[in-house]
XYZ file of C-alpha atoms in Angstrom:
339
model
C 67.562 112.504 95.067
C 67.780 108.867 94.349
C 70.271 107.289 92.484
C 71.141 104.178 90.663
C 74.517 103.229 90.568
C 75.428 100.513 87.475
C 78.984 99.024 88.685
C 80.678 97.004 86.460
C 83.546 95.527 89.035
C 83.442 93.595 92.285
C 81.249 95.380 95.290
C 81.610 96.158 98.154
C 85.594 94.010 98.016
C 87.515 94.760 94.968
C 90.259 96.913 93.383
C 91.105 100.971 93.245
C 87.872 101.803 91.089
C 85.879 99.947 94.071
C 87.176 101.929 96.479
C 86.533 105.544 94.766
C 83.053 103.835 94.814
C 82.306 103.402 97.887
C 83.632 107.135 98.608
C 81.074 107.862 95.988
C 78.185 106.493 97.578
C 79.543 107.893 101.046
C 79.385 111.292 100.174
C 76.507 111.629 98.293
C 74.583 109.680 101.080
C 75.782 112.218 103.751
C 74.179 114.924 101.240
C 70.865 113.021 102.105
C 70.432 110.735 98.616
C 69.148 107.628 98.484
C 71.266 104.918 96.129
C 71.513 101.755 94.916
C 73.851 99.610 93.256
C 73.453 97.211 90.953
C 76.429 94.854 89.315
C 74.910 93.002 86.223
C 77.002 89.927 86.387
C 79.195 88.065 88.214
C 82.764 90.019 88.707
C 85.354 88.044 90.537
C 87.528 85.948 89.044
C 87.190 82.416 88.912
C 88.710 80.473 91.975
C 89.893 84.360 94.022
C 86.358 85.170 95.345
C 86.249 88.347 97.464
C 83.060 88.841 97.378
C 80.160 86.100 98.921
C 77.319 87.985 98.952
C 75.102 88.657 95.604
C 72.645 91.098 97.820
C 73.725 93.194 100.796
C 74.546 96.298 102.657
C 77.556 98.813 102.613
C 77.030 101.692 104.786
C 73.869 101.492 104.397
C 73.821 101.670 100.696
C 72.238 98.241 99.231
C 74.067 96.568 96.075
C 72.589 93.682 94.656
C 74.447 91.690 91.752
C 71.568 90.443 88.969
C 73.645 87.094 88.946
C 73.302 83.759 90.571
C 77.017 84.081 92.023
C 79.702 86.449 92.233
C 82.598 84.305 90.687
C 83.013 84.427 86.926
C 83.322 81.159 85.508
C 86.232 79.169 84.357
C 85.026 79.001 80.545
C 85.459 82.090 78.269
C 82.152 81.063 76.218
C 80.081 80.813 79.533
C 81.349 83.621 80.918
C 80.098 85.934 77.788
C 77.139 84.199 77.864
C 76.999 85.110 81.208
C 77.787 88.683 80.899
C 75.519 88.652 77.824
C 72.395 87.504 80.255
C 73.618 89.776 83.207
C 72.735 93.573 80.407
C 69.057 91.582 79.326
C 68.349 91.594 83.173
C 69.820 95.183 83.609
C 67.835 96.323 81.167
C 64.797 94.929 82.393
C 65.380 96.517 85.440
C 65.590 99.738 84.112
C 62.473 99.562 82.247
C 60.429 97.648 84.363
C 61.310 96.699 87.912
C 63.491 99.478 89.750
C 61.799 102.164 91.709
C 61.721 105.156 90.451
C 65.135 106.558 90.383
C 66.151 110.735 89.083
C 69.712 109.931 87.799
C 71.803 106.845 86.988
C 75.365 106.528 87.799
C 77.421 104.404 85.327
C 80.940 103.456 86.757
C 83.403 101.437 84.888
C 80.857 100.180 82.243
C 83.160 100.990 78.804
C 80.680 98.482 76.716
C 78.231 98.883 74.038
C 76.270 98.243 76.357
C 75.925 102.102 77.425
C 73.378 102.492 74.885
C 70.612 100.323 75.007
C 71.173 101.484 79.048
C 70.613 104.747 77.922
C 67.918 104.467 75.496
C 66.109 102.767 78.675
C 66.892 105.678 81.247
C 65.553 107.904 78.362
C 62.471 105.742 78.202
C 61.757 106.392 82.205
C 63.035 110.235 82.197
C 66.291 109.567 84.181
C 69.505 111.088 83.501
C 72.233 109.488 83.101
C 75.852 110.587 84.147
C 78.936 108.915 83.296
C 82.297 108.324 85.358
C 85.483 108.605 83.738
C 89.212 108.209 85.183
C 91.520 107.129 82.434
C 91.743 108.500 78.706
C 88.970 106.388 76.719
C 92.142 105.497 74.440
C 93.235 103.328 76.930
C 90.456 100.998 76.735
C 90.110 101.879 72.731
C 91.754 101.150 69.840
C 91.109 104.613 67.341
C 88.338 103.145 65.398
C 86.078 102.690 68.642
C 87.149 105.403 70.232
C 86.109 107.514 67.253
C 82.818 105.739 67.460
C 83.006 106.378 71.633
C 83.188 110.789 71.137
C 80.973 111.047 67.966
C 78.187 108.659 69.506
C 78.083 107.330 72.641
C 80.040 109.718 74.698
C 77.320 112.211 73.133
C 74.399 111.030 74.755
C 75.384 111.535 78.564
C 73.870 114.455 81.188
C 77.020 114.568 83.135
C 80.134 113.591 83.993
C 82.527 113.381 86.678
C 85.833 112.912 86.051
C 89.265 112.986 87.788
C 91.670 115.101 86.705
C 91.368 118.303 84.195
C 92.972 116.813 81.186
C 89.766 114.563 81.030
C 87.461 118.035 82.048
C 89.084 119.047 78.911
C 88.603 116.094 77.018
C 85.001 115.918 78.094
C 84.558 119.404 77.278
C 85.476 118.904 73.165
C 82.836 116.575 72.431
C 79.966 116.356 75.498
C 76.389 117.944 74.110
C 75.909 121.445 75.342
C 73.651 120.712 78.283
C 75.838 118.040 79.572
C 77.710 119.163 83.041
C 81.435 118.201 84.076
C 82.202 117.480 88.044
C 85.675 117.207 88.699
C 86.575 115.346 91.605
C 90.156 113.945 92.360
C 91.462 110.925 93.955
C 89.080 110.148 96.821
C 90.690 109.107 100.175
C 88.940 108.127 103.755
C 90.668 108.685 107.061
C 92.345 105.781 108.371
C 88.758 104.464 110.073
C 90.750 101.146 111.029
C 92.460 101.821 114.497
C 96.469 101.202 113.160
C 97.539 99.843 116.390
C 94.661 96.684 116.658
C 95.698 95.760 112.803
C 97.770 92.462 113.003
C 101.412 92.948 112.699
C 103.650 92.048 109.670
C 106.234 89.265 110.416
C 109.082 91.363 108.953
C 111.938 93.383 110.347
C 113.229 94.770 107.015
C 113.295 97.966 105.648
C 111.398 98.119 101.856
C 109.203 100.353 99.745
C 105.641 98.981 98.757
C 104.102 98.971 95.897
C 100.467 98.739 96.019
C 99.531 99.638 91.937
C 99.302 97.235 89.340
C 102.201 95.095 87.783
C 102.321 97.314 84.186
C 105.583 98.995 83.610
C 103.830 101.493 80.962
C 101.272 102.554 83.766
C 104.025 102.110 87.331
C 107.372 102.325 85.876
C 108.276 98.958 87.534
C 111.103 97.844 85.825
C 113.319 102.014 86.338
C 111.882 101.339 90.168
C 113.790 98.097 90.505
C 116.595 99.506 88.847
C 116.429 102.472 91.575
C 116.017 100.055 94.254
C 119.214 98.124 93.443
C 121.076 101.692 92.538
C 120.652 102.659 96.269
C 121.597 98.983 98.063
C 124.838 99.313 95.812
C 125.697 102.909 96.416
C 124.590 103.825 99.977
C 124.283 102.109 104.009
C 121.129 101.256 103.009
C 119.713 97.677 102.146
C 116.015 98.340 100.853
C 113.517 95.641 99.972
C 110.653 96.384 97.382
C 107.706 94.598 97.713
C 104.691 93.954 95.733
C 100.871 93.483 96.383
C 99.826 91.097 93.457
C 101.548 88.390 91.494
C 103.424 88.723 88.808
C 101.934 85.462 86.908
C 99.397 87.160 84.288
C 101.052 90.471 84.348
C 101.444 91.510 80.575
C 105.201 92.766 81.689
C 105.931 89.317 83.739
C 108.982 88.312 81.400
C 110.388 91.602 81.224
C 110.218 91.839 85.524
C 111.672 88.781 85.748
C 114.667 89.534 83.590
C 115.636 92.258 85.448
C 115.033 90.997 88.923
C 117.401 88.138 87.079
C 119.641 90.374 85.237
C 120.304 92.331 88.953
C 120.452 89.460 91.168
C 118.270 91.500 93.211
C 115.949 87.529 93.803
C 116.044 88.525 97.865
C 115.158 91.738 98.245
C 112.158 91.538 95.711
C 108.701 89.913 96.918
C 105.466 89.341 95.310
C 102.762 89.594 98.235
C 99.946 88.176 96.159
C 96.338 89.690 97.164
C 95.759 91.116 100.407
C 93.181 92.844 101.902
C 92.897 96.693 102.713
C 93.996 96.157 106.335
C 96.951 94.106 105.115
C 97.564 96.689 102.675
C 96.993 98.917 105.245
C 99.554 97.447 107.641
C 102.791 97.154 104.516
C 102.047 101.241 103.898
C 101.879 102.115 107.574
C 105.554 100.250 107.988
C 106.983 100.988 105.073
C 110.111 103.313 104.549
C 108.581 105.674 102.355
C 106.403 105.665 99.503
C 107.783 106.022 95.503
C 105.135 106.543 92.972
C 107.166 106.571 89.666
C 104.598 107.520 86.700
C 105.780 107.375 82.865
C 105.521 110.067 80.828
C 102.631 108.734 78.722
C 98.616 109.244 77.654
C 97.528 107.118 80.643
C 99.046 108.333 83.430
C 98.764 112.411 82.160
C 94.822 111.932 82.492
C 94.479 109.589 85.418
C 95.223 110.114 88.808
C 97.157 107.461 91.301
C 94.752 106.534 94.308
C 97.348 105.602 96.306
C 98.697 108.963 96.612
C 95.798 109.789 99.060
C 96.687 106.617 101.419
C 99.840 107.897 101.662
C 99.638 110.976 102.379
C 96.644 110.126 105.136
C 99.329 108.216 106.868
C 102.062 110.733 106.503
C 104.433 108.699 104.759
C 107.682 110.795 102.525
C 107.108 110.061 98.974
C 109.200 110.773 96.493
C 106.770 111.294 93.056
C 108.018 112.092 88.995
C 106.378 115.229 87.341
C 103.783 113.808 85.789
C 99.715 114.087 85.544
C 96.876 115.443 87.702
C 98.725 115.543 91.047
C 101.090 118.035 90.454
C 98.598 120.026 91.347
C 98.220 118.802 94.679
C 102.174 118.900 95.263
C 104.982 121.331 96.123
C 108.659 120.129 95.846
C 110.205 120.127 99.238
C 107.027 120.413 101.108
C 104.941 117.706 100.757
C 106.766 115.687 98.524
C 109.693 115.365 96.507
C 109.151 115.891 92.706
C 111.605 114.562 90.379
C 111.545 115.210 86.780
């Protein structure tokens, strides 16, 4: 089978949704398909360039981006210009210059851009199935996602989606034909021997967090509470660190207040962006992991990737009952579930 994979993020360096990607192409190259990906435009942001290459090789999958350069630029006008340019050349692809491909894979493309892309696979007799790990309302206000179920999401031949709220959700308004994969959060072993990663110049004890800085989504702001709960009422002295920074986070004046509000200014640290063997190294040394989930439309259809990384390095985690992976997790035996 050979498939073209249309990625909308950074490749083969980038965030969670990069990672389930190159799982992705992983296992469906050990099942003996032939892939491709393709990123339309530039995706890193301008100035924090992970990415150098615009063509190369990951595991012997090739990915080529149809831009000049891999860093977005500075200027919102030239960067939708930019993006704008990036779908034309997609969609000349599609029609006219890639091989001849059975299915296309769209990941993390939530544009209007799906349907001329579709209309194009149609033209060249390729299916087209669609990847999706968060509710559509998250990305939506109601008016588009109406438009989203009663159009777009119409059109697709599959799906493959992460958790069984969205099978569900999938299953009330997909055409009859169209097929649902479930597949959960995707995690490798630890391929990077833990004992030749550089160490981490640190000799306290903390908790990592390795999501993103949204208190809706992470429950930031009840963590830090937690954090300086248990250095107030127990031997312990924990530290709570966090990959990112906090400048641009949509929650950075409420974060700040409490770290404020708490004095807790020592024992909280902003990491900025590492890479996955730095990441690697925090989780490996941490004290245990706490994944702390609101009770909210997000986080009851998605599914929290770094519950796999955890687990592959046998860390204690202490997880709220919410979402997908309570399926995956028994109180007192691999985890413990608070309400």
């Amino acid at each position: 089978m050979k498939i073209l994979v249309i990625y909308k993020g950074g490749f083969p360096s980038g965030l969670a949704m990069t990672k389930r990607l190159q799982l992705y192409v992983k296992g469906l190259k050990e099942f003996g398909n032939n892939i491709r990906i393709i990123i339309p435009h530039a995706s890193d942001r301008s100035g924090k360039v992970n990415n150098l290459n615009v063509t190369g090789e990951f595991e012997g999958v090739k990915f080529e981006y149809l831009s000049s350069t891999t860093e977005r630029s500075s200027s919102f006008l030239t960067r939708r210009l930019n993006d704008f340019m990036g779908y034309i050349k997609l969609l000349k692809y599609l029609l006219f210059t890639s091989p001849s491909f059975n299915i296309v894979f769209l990941v993390d493309v939530r544009n209007s851009w799906r349907i001329p892309i579709y209309f194009c696979c149609k033209i060249r007799k390729l299916k087209v199935v669609y990847e999706l790990n968060e509710h559509p309302l998250v990305f939506s206000k109601n008016y588009k996602y109406w438009f989203e179920k009663n159009f777009i999401f119409k059109l697709f031949d599959g799906y493959i989606v992460i958790s069984d709220n969205l099978k569900i959700l999938v299953e009330s308004f997909k055409k009859k034909k169209c097929q649902i994969l479930k597949v959960p959060i995707l995690t490798n072993s630890v391929e990077i021997e833990l004992n030749e990663l550089s160490s981490i110049n640190t000799s306290e004890e903390y908790i990592v967090h390795t999501g993103g800085l949204s208190d809706s989504k992470e429950g930031i702001v009840d963590l830090i509470k937690a954090i300086h709960y248990v250095n107030n009422n127990s031997t312990y002295k924990l530290n709570l660190f966090f990959t990112g920074n906090l400048k641009g986070s949509t929650d950075e004046i409420k974060i700040k207040k409490i770290i404020e509000d708490l004095s807790l200014q020592n024992s909280i640290k902003f990491l900025g962006y590492l890479s996955d063997a730095e990441v690697l190294q925090y989780q490996k040394n941490s004290l245990l992991a706490v994944i702390n989930k609101p009770n909210n439309l997000q986080n009851n259809y998605c599914f929290p990737t770094k519950l796999g990384e955890y687990m592959v390095l046998g860390k204690p985690i202490i997880v709220n009952k919410v979402g997908e992976y309570m399926n995956y997790l028994i109180d007192d035996y691999n985890a413990v579930i608070l309400e």
